Structure formats: C-alpha cells, structure tokens
CSV table of C-alpha atoms in Angstrom, one decimal:
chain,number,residue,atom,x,y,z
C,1,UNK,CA,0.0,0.0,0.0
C,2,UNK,CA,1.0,3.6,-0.6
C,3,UNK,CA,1.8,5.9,1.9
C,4,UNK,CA,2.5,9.1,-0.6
C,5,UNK,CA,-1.8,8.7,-0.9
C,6,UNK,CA,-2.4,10.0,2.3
C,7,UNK,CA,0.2,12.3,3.3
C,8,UNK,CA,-0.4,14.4,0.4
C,9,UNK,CA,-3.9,14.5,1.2
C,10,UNK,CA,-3.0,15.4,4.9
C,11,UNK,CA,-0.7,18.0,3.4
C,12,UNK,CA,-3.6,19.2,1.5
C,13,UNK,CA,-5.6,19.6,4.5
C,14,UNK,CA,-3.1,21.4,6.6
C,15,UNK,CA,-3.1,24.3,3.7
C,16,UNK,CA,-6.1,25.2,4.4
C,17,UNK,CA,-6.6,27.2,7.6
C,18,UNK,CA,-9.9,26.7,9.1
C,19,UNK,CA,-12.6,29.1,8.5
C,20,UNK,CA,-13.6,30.0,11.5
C,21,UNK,CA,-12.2,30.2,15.1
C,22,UNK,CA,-14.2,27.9,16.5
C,23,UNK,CA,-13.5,25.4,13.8
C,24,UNK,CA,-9.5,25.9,14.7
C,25,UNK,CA,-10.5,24.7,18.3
C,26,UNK,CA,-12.3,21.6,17.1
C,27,UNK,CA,-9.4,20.9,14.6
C,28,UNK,CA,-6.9,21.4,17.7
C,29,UNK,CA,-9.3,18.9,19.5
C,30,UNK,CA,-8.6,16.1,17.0
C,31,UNK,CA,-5.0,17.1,16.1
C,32,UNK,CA,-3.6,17.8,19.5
C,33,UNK,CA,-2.1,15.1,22.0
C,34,UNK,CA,-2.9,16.5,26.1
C,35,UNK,CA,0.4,16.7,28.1
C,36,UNK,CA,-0.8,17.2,31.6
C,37,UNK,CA,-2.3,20.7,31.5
C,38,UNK,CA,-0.6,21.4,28.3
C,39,UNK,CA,-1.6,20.1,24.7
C,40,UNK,CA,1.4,19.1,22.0
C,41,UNK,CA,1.5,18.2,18.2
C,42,UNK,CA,3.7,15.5,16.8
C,43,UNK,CA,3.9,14.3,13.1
C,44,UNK,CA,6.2,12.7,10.6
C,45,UNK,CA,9.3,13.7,9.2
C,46,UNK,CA,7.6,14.4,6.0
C,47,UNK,CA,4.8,16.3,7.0
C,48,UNK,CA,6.4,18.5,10.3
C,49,UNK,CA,6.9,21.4,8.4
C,50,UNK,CA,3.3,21.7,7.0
C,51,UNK,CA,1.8,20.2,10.1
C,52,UNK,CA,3.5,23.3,12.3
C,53,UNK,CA,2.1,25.8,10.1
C,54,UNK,CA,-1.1,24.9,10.1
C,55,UNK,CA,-1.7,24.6,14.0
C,56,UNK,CA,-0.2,28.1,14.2
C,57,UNK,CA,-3.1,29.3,11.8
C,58,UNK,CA,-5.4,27.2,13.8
C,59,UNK,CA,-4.4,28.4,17.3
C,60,UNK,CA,-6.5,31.7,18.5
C,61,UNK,CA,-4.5,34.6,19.7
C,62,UNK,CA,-2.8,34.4,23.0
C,63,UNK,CA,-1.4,31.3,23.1
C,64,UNK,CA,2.0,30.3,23.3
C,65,UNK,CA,4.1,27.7,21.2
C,66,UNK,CA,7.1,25.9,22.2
C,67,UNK,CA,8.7,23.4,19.0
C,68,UNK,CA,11.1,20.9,20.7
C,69,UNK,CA,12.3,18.9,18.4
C,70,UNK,CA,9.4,16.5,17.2
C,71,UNK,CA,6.9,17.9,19.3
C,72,UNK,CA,4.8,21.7,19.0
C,73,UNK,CA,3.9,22.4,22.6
C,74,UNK,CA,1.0,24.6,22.8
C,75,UNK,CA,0.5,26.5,25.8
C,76,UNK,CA,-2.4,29.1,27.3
C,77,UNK,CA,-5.0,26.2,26.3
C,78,UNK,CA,-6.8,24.2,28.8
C,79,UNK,CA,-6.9,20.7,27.3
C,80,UNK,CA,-10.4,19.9,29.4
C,81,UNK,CA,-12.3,23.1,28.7
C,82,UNK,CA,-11.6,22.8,25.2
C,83,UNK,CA,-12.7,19.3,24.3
C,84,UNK,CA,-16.0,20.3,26.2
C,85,UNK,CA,-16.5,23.3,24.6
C,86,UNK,CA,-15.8,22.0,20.9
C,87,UNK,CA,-18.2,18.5,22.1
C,88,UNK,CA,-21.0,21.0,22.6
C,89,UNK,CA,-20.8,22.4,19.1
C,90,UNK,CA,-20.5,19.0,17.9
C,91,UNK,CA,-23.8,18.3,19.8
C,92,UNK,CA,-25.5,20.9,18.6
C,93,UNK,CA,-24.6,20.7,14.7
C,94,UNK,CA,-25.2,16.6,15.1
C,95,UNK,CA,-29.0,17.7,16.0
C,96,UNK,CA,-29.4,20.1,13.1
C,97,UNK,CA,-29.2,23.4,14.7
C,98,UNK,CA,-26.5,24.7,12.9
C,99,UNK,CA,-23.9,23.6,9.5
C,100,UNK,CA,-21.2,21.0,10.8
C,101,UNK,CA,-18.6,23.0,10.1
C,102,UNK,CA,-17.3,22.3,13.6
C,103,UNK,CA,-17.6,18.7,12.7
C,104,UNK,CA,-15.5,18.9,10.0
C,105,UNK,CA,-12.5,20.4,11.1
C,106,UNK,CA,-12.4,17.6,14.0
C,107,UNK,CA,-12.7,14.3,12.1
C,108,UNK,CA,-10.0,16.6,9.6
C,109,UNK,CA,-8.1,16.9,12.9
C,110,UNK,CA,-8.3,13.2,13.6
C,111,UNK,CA,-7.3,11.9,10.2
C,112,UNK,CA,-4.3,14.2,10.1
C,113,UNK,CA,-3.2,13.2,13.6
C,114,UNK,CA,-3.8,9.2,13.0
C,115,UNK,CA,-5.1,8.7,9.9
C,116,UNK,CA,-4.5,6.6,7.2
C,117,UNK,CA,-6.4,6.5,3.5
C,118,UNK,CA,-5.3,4.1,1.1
C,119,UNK,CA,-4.5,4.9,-2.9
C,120,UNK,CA,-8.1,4.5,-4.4
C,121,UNK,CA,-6.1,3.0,-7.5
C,122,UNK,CA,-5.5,0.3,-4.8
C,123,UNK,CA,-8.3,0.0,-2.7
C,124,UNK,CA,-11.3,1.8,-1.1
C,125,UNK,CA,-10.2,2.5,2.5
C,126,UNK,CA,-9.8,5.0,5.6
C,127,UNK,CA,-9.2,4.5,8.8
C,128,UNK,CA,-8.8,7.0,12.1
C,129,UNK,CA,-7.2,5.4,15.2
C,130,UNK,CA,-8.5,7.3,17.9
C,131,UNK,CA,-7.0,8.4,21.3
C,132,UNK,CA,-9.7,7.6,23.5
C,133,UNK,CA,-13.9,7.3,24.2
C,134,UNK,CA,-14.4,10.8,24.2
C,135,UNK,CA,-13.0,11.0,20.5
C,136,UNK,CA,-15.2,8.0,19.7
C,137,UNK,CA,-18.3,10.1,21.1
C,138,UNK,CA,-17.4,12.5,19.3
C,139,UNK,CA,-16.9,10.8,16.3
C,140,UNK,CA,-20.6,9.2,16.5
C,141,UNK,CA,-21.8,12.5,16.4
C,142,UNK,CA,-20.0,13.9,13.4
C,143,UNK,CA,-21.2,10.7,11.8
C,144,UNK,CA,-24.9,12.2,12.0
C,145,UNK,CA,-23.6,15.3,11.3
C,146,UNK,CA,-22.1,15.0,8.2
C,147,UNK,CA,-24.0,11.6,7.1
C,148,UNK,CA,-20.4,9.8,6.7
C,149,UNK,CA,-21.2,6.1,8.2
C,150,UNK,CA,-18.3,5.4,10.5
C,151,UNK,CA,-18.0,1.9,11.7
C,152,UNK,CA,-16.0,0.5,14.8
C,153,UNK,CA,-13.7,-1.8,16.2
C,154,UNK,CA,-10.8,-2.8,18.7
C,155,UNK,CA,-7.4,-3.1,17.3
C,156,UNK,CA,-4.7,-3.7,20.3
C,157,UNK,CA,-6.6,-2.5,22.9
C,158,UNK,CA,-7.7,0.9,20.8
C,159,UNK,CA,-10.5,2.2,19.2
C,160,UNK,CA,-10.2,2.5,15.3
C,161,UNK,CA,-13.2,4.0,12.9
C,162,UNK,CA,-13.5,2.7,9.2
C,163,UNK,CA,-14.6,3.8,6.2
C,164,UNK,CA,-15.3,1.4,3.1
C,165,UNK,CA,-16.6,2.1,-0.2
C,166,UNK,CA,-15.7,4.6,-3.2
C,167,UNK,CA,-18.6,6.6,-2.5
C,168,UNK,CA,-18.4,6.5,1.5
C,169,UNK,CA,-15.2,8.3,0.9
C,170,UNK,CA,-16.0,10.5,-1.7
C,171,UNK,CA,-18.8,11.6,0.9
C,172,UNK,CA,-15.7,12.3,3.1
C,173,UNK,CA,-14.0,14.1,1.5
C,174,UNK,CA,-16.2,16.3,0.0
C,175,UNK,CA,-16.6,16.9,4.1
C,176,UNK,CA,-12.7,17.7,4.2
C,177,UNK,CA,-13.6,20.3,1.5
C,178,UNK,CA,-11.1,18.1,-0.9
C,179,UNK,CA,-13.1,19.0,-3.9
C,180,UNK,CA,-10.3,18.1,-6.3
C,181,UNK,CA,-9.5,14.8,-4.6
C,182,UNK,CA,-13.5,13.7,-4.6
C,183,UNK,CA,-13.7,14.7,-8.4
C,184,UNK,CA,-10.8,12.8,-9.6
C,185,UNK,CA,-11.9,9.8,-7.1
C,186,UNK,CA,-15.1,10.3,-8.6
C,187,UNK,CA,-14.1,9.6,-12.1
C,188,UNK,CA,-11.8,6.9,-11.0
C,189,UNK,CA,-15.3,5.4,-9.9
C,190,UNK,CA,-16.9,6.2,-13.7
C,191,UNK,CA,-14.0,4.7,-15.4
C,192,UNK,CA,-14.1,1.6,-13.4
C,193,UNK,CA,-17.8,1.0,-13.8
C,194,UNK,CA,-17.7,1.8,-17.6
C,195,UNK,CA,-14.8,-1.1,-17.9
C,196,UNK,CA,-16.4,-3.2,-15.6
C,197,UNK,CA,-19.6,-3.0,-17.8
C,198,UNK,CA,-17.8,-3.4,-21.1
C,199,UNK,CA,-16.1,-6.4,-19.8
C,200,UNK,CA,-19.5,-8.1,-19.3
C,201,UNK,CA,-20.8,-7.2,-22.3
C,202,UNK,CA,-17.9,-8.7,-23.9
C,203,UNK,CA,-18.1,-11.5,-21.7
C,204,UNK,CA,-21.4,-12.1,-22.8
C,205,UNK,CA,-21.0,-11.8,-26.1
C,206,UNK,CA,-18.0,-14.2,-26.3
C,207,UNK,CA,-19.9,-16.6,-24.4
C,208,UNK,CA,-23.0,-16.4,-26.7
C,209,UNK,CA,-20.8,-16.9,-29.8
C,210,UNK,CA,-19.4,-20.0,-28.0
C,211,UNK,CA,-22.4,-21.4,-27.5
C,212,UNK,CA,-22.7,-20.4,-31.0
C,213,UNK,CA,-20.5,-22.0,-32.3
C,214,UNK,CA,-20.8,-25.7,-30.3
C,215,UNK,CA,-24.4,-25.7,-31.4
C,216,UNK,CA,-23.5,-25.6,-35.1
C,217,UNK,CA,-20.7,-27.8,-34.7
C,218,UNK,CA,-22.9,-30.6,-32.9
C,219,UNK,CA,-25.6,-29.4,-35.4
C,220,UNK,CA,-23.2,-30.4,-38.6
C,221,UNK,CA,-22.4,-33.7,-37.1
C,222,UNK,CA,-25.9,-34.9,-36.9
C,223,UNK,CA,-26.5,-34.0,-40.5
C,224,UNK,CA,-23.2,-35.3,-41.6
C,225,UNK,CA,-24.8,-38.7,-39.9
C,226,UNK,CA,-28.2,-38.4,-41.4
C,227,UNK,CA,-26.8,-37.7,-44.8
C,228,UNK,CA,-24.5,-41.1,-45.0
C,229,UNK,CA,-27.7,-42.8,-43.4
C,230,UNK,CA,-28.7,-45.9,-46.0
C,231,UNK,CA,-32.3,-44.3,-46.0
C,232,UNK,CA,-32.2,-41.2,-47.4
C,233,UNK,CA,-36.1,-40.8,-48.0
C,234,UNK,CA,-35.9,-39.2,-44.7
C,235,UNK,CA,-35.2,-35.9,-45.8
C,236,UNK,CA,-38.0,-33.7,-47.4
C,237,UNK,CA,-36.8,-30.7,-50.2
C,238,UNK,CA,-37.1,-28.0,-47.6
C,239,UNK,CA,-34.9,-30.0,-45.1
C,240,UNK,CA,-32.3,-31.1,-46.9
C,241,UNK,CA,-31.5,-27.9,-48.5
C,242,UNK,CA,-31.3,-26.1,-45.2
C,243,UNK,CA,-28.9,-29.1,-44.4
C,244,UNK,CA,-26.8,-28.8,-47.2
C,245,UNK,CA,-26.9,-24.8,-46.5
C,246,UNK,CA,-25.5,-25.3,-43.2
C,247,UNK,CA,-22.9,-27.9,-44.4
C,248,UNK,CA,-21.6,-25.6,-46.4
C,249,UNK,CA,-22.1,-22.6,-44.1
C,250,UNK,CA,-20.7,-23.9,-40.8
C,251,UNK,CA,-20.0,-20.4,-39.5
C,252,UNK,CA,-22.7,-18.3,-40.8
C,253,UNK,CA,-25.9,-17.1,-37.9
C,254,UNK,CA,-29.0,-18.1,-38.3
C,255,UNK,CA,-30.1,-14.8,-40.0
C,256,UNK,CA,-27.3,-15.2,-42.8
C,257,UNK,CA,-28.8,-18.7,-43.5
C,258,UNK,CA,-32.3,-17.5,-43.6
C,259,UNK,CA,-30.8,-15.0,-46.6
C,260,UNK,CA,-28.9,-17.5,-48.9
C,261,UNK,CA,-32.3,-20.1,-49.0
C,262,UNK,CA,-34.1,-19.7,-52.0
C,263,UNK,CA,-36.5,-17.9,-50.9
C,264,UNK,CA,-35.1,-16.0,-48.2
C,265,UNK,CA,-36.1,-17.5,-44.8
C,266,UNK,CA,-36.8,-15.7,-41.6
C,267,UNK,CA,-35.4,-16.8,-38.3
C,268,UNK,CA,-37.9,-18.6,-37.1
C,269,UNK,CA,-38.6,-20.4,-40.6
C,270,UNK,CA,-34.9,-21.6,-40.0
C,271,UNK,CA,-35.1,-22.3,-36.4
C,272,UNK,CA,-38.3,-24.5,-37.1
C,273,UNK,CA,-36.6,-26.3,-39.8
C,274,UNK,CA,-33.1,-26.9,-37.8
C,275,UNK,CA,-35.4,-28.3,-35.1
C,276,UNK,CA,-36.7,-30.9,-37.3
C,277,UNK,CA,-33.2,-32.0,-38.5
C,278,UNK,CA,-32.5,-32.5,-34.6
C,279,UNK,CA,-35.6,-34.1,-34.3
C,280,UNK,CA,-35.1,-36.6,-37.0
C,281,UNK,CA,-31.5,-37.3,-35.8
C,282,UNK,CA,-32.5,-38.0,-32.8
C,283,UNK,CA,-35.3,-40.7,-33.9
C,284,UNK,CA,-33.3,-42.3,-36.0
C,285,UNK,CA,-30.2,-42.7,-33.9
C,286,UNK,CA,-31.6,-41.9,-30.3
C,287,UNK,CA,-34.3,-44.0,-29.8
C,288,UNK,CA,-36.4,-44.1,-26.8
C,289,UNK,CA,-35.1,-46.7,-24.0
C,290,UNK,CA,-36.4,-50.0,-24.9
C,291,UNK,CA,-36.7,-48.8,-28.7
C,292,UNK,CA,-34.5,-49.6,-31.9
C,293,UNK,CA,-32.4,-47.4,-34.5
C,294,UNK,CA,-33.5,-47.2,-37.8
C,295,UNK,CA,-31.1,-48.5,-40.2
C-alpha cells in the first residue's frame, strides 16, 4: 500500500486554515495530544513542516508555542475546557441546529493526527485510530452530522473508525472540502464502472458466440450422420437444402442462412426447420429406451 496517498492528502488539508475560530479549536481537539495541562502536536518527518504551520493558523491569539524537536507544545489552552466546549458544538450541529462546520474540522483533525487513507487506485479504505472514548463520542456525532457512516472496532486495545466504499469516501472528503481529490476519485469510480460493464458485455458476447459456435458444430455432425444414413427418404426438399446450406455454411448465424435459402427465410422459418433436423437425428439414432435405431 501507498503511503505518498495519504500524506499528500494530509498535506492538503493542513493548507487550508480553518474558517472559523471555532472550527481551529475543534481541529486542535482532534489534532492535538494532552500533556498534563498542556496540549502538543507530533507528526512525521515528511509532513512537520506543514503540520506546524497549520496549527499556528489554527491556534486563536494568545497562546503560546514551544517546537522541541518533534513535538509543538501549545500553551495558554486548557486541554479539558476545550474538548467540552468543541463536544458541545458538535452536539448541537449533530442535532441540526447549525452547518457541521465544527464537525468537519475535527474528524480533519483526527485523520491528520492518525489517519490513514489508502490509494483509491488500490483500494477503497480509511481508517482514524482514535486516542480515547471521548473521541469515539465524538466521532458518533460527526457521523450524523455529516451523514459519513463510521464503523468501529478494537485493534490492540484501541478504538479504530473505518470507512469502506468509493462513495463512502467521496462523501468524506467532499466533508474535508477536498473538492479536487472527490472529483478525480469520482471519475476513477466512472471509469471503473464503464470497464467493468464493457467487460461483461464482452463476456457475454463471447460466451453467446461459443455457445454459438458448439451448437453448429454438434448441429453439422448430426446431418453429416443423417446424410451417410442408408435411408435417405428421410429428408424432405425443404430439409435437406437447409442441411446442405448449413454444411456448407458452418460459421454463418441463423439470420445469414435465412438470406442464402431460396426464398429467403426468416429466423424462425430456420429455427423450425433446424429443429426438425434435430428431431429426426435423434429418432433415428436416439431411440427411446427400450426402442430400436432405424437402419
């Protein structure tokens, strides 16, 4: 799996500062680790720089930041009195009282701090390992917010949400306000269908002709059978043209046949008549159990 996938997409994400203040505070929530009475920020190699940046847009005047070594240290914020403040919000946007703006910017704030979205050239999948119950509260209630169906389960003794599905994620990000990344997933999803559906078609197709193309040959066998039969009073005009016809035009569809018989036939004047040549084969050298072959 690729990891270059979702760290652009988290880089992406840190660009854009959030829109309002109160939505820097909910993406603080999700982003920031609590030390003690103090809150920190810790990411990758490859994404410090960005991920530095964008909690100094995030964080509301007043407050104070220490960077030691991996770690931002944000001071001036109570860690408690935040969370409850931004869970209200959250409450209140997850009963449709007000735009989930709030909820955006946390799950955002989650993914970027433990997220992980696989290449949707390899797979549908996201996942958001979260630090503790109060995130997965949280988390429910975005879920109504923003009508993205996160599912749940215990990996190692922690709480990880789930997303499956192209259009799950789409749905996502379109809540990330990744416009560019939904549109081109979005076509990734078109393409994929359009192939899928001209692969059936030729599928089907392919197997039709085989089927085809085994009924003509087993078809031909039973005439060349019926032709080198002693008693060839068996035949009637009509028949034994048509038999001759498809001797001679083993890989030509029932249509084309119709149109080299003199008259032209129609479909079912050809279907009728190859039935009868089955028929007849089968009397004469399928008899019913307990019966005898004509000779």
């Amino acid at each position: 799996m690729s990891r270059r996938y979702h760290l652009a997409l988290k880089r992406d994400l840190l660009s854009a500062p959030p829109a309002m203040p109160c939505c820097g505070e909910a993406l603080l929530a999700g982003l920031a680790r609590r030390r003690g009475s103090t809150m920190a920020v810790r990411g990758p190699r490859q994404l410090r720089r960005s991920l530095f940046r964008g909690v100094e847009a995030a964080c509301p005047p007043g407050v104070s930041l220490d960077r030691t070594g991996r770690e931002l240290r944000i001071g001036g914020i109570d860690p408690t009195a935040l969370r409850r403040n931004v869970a209200g919000r959250i409450r209140i946007q997850a009963a449709g009282k007000s735009g989930g703006h709030c909820a955006r910017a946390f799950v955002r704030g989650l993914f970027i701090r433990a997220g992980y979205m696989q290449d949707p050239e390899q797979g549908y999948h996201l996942e958001l390992v979260l630090p503790g119950k109060w995130a997965f509260r949280l988390l429910r209630l975005c879920s109504v917010s923003l009508r993205v169906p996160f599912r749940f389960c215990r990996r190692r003794g922690r709480i990880v949400a789930y997303l499956k599905g192209a259009r799950r994620l789409v749905r996502l990000l379109k809540a990330f306000e990744s416009f560019d990344r939904a549109l081109r997933l979005e076509d990734l999803i078109a393409t994929r269908q359009l192939l899928g559906t001209v692969n059936r078609q030729v599928n089907f197709e392919t197997a039709n002709i085989n089927k085809q193309v085994s009924a003509s040959e087993r078809l031909r066998e039973q005439i060349g059978r019926l032709l080198e039969h002693a008693d060839q009073e068996i035949w009637t005009d009509a028949l034994r043209e048509l038999a001759l016809m498809r001797i001679r035009y083993p890989i030509d569809s029932i249509e084309a046949l119709g149109k080299r018989c003199i008259p032209p036939l129609s479909k079912s004047a050809v279907n009728h008549r190859l039935r009868r040549i089955a028929a007849l084969y089968r009397e004469i050298f399928e008899p019913a159990k307990g019966g005898v072959a004509r000779e």
